[in-house]
Short mmCIF file of C-alpha atoms in Angstrom, two decimals:
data_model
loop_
_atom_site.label_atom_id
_atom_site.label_comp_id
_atom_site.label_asym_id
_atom_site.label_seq_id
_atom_site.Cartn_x
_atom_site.Cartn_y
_atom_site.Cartn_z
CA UNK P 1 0.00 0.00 0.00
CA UNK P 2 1.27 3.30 -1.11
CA UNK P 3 1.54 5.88 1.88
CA UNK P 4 1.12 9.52 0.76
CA UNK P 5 3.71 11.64 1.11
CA UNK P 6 1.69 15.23 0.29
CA UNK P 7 1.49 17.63 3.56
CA UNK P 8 -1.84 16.76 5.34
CA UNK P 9 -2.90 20.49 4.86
CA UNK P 10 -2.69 19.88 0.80
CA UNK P 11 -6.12 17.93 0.30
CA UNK P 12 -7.97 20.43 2.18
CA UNK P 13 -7.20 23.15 0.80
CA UNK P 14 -7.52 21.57 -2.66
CA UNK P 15 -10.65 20.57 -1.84
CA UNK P 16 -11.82 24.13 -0.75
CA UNK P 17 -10.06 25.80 -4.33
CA UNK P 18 -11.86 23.18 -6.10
CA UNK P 19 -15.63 23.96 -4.71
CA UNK P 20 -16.34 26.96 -7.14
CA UNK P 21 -14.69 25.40 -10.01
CA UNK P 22 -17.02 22.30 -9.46
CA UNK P 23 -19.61 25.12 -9.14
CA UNK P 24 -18.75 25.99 -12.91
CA UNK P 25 -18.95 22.95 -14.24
CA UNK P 26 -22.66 21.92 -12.91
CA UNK P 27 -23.80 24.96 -14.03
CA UNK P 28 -22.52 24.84 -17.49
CA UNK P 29 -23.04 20.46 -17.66
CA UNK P 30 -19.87 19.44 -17.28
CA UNK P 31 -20.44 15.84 -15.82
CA UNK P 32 -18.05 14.20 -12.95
CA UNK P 33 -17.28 11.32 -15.85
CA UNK P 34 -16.17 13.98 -19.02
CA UNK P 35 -13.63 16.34 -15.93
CA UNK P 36 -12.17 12.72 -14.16
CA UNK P 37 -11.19 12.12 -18.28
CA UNK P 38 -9.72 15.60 -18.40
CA UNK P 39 -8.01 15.20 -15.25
CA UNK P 40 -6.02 12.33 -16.47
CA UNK P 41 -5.09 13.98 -19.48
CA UNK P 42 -3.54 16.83 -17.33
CA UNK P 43 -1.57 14.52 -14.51
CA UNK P 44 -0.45 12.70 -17.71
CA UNK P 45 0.67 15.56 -20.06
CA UNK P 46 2.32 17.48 -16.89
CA UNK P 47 4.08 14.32 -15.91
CA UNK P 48 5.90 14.18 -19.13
CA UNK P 49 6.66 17.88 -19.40
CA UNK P 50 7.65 18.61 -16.30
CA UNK P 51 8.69 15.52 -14.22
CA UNK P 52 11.42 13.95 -16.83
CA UNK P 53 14.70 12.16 -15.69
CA UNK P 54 17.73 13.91 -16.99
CA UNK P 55 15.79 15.85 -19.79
CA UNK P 56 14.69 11.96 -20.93
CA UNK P 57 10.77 11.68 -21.64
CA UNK P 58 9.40 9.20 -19.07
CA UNK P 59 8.47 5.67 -19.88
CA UNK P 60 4.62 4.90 -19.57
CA UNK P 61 5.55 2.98 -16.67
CA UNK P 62 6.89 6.05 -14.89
CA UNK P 63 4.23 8.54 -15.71
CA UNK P 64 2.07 5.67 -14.30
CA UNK P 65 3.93 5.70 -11.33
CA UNK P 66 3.87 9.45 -10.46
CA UNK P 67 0.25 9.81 -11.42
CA UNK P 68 -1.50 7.13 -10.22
CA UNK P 69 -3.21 6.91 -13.75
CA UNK P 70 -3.21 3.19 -15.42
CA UNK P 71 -0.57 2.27 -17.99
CA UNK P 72 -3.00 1.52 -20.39
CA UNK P 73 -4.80 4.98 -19.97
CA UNK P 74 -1.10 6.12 -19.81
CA UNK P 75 -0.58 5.23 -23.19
CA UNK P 76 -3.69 6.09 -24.71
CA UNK P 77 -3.43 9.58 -23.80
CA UNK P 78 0.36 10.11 -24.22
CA UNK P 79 -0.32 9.47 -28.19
CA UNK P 80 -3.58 12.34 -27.92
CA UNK P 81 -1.81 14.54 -25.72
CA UNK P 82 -1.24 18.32 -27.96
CA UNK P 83 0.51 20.16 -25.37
CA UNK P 84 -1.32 23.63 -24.18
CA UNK P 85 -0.98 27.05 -25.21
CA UNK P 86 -0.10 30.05 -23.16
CA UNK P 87 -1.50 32.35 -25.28
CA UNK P 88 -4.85 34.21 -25.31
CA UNK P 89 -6.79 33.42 -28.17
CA UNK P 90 -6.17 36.11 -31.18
CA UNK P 91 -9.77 37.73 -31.36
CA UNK P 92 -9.10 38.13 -27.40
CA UNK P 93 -5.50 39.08 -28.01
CA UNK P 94 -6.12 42.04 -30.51
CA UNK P 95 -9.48 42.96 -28.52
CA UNK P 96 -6.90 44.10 -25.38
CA UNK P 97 -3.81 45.79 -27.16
CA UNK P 98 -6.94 47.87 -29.34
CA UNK P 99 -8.06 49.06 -25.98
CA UNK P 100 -4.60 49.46 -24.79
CA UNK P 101 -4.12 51.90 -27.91
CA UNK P 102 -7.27 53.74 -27.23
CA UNK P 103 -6.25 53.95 -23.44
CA UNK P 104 -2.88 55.33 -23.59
CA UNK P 105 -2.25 57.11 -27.19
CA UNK P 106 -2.77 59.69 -28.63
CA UNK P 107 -5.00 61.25 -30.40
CA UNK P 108 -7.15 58.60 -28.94
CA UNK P 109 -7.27 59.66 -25.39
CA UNK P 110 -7.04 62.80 -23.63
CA UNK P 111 -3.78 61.32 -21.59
CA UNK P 112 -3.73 57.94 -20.53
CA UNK P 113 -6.28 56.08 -18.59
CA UNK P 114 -8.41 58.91 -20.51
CA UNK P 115 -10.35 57.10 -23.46
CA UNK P 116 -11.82 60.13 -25.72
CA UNK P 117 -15.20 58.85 -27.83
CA UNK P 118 -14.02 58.68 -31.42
CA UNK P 119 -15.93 59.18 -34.99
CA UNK P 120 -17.00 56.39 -35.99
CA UNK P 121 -15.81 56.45 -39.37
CA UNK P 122 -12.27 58.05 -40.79
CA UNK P 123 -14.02 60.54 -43.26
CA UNK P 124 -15.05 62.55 -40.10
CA UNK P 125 -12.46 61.91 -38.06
CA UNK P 126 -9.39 60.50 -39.84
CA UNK P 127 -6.38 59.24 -37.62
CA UNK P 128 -8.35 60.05 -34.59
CA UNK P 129 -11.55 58.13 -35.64
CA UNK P 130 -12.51 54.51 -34.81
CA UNK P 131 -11.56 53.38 -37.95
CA UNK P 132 -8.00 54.76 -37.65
CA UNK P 133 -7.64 52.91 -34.49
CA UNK P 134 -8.01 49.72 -36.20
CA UNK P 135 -5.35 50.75 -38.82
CA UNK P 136 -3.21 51.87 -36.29
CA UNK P 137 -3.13 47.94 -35.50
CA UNK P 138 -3.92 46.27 -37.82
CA UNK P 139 -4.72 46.66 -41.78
CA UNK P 140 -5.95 43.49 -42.21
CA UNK P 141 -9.14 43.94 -40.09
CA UNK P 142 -11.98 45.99 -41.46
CA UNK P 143 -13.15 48.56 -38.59
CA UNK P 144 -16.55 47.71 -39.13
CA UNK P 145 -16.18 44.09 -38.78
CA UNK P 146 -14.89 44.63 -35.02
CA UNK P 147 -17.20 47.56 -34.50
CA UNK P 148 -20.00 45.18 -34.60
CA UNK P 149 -18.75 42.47 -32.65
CA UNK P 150 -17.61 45.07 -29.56
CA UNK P 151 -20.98 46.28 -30.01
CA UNK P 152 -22.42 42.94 -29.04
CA UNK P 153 -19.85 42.28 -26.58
CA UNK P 154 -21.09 45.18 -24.88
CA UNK P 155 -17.28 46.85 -25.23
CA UNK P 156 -18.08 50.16 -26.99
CA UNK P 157 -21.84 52.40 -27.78
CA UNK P 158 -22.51 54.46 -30.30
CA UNK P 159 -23.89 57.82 -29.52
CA UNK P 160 -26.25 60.20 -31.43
CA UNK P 161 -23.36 62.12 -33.29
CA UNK P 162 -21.84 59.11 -34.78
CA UNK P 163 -19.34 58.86 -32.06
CA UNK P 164 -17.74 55.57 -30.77
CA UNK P 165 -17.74 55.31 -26.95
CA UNK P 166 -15.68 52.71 -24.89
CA UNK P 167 -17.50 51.21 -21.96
CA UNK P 168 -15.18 49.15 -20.40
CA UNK P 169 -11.34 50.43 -19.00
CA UNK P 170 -10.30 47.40 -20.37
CA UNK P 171 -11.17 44.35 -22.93
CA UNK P 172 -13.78 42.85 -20.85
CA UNK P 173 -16.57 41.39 -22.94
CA UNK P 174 -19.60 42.01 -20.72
CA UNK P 175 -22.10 39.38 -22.78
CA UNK P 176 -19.75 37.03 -24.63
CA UNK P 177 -19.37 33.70 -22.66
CA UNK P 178 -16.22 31.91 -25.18
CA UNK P 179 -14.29 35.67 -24.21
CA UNK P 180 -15.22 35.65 -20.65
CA UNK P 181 -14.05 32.12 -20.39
CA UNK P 182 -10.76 32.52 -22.47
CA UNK P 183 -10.08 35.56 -19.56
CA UNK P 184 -11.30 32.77 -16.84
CA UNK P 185 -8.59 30.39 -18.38
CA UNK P 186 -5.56 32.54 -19.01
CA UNK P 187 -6.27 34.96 -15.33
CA UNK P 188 -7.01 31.56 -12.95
CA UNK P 189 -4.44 29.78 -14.53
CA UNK P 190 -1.67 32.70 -13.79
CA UNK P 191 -3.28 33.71 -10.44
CA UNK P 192 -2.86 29.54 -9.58
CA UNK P 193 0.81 29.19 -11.28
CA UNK P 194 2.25 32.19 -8.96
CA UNK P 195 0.88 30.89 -6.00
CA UNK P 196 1.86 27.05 -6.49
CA UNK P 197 4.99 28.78 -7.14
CA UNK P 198 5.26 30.43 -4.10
CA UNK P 199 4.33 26.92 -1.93
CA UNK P 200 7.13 24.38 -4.04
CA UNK P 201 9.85 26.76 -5.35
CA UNK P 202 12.96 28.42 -3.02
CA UNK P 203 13.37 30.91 -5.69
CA UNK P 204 12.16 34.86 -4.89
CA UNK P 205 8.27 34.12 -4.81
CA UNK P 206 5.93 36.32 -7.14
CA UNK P 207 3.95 39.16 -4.91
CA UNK P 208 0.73 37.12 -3.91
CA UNK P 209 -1.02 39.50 -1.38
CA UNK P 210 -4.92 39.87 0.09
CA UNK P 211 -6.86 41.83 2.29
CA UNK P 212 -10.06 39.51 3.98
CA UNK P 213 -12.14 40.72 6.63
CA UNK P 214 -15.42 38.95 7.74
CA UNK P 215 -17.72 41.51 9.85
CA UNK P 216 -18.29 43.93 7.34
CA UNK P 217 -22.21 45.66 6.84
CA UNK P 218 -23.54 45.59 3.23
CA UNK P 219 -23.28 48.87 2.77
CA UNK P 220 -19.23 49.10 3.91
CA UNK P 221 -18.80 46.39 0.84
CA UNK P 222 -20.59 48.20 -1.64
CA UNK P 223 -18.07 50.91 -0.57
CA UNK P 224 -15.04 49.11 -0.91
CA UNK P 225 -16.45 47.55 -3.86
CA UNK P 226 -16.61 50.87 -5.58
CA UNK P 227 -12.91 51.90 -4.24
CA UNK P 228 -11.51 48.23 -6.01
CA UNK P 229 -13.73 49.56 -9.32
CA UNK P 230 -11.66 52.91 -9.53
CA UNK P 231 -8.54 53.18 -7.45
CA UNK P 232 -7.71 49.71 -8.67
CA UNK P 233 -9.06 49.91 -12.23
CA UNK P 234 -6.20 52.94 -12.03
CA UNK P 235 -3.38 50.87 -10.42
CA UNK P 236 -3.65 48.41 -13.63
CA UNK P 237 -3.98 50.96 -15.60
CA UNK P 238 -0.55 52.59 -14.54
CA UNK P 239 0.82 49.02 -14.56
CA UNK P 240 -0.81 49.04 -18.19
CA UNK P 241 1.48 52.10 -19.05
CA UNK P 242 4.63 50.97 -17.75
CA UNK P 243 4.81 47.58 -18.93
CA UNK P 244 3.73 49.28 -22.61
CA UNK P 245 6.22 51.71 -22.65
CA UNK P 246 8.99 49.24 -21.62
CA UNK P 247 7.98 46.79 -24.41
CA UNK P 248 8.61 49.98 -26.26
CA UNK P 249 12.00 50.51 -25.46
CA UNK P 250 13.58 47.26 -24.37
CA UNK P 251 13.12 44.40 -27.17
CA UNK P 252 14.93 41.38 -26.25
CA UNK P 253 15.49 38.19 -28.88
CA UNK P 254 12.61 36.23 -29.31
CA UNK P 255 14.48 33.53 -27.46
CA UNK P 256 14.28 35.67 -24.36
CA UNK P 257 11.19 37.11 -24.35
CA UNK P 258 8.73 36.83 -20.89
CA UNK P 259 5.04 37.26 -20.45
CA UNK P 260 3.50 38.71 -17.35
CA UNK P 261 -0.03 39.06 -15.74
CA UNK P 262 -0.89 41.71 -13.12
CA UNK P 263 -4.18 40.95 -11.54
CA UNK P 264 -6.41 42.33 -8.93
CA UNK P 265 -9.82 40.98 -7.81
CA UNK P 266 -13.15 41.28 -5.42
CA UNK P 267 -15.23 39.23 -3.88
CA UNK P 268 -17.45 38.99 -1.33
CA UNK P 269 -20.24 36.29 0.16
CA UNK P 270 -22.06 36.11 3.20
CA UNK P 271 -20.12 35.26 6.59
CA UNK P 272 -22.48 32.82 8.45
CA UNK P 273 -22.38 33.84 12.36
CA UNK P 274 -19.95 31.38 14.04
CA UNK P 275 -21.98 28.51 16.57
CA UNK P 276 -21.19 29.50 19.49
CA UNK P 277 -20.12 26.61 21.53
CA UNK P 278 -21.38 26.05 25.27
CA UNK P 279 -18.83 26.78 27.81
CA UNK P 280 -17.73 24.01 30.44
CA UNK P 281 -17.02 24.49 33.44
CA UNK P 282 -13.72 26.03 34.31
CA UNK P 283 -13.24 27.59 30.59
CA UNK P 284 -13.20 31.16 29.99
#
């Protein structure tokens, strides 16, 4: 019999990361059955990537070993297994730096962080119109073409004199579900690789920091909930800046190029009033 050899405070807290992820998956159908397949794909496909024996891939038998998956699943999967991307997907991609353009150059804002409403079209308001944003990034997307899809996303409005409003302070699609979940996948994933990071590496851990309190009124939430909205929308917005303008200036070979993610988040539930538990005698 195999005796674990995890620290007894990993399960539980697994368990508790777990719950609203599990939450997701009801909701949207995913079945125990079609995740416990996915699962094995991932213990499998990080097994051989990441848990190799002097840069050798690892025999079925090893993977097997390390996983607790079967052999014979083992090798079923090794021969589907495609690797994962990193990146976002490219509709999601070019739907951020666009904003990022609008945000922080000019003559699309009034200084950064400072989105100006745009013509809509270039023959009223050439560079500086909606449809010079788009050229500004790409010429090989027609203006209207992404017009129409923000405009379902929820992204941008269009006002009475033609003008093209942004909405959001950042490429957050407020009614497109495949968007949402391709930010779900690339933000969790990040948020998740920093912190198992910062429990299994000895190397400088990444900043991983929270504020929680639990006895806060309704009405002392919705403040800080506002203060998060626009003090923090303008922290990631300076972030925003700096990392821009040092992708500017500092372009390394393609060899030795990094990503990054800077996140920030919110939430709140309700506490439930701890049981209070009947005092014996002698306790105080």
């Amino acid at each position: 019999m195999q005796i674990p050899t995890f620290p007894p405070s990993l399960l539980p807290a697994l368990q508790h990361v777990m719950r609203p992820i599990v939450r997701l998956m009801l909701r949207k159908g995913v079945t125990y059955n079609c995740f416990a397949d996915l699962l094995k794909q991932i213990f499998v496909d990080v097994a051989e990537s990441e848990f190799r024996l002097d840069d050798k891939s690892p025999t079925d038998s090893r993977i097997s070993l390390l996983t607790g998956v079967h052999r014979k699943d083992v090798r079923r999967l090794r021969s589907r297994a495609g690797g994962e991307a990193n990146e976002l997907p490219e509709n999601v991609s070019f739907g951020a730096h666009l904003v990022s353009v609008w945000m922080n150059n000019a003559p699309f804002c009034a200084k950064p962080g400072k989105p100006l409403p745009l013509a809509r079209l270039a023959s009223a308001g050439g560079e500086g119109s909606f449809d010079g944003l788009v050229a500004k990034v790409s010429k090989d997307i027609r203006a209207r073409v992404v017009l129409d899809e923000w405009l379902r996303l929820g992204i941008v409005r269009i006002d009475d004199q033609d003008r093209v409003h942004l909405e959001t302070m950042a490429f957050i699609p407020q009614r497109g579900f495949d968007e949402m979940a391709a930010y779900f996948r690339h933000n969790l994933h990040d948020h998740a690789c920093a912190a198992v990071h910062n429990l299994t590496e000895t190397a400088e851990p990444f900043f991983e920091r929270s504020v929680h309190y639990d006895s806060l009124s309704t009405a002392s939430v919705e403040q800080l909930r506002e203060a998060v909205r626009a003090e923090g929308m303008q922290v990631l917005i300076a972030f925003n800046q700096l990392a821009a303008d040092l992708e500017n200036k500092d372009i390394p070979p393609p060899e030795a190029r990094q990503r990054i993610t800077i996140g920030l988040y919110f939430y709140t539930e309700p506490n439930p009033p701890a049981v209070s538990k009947p005092k014996t005698p002698g306790s105080s």
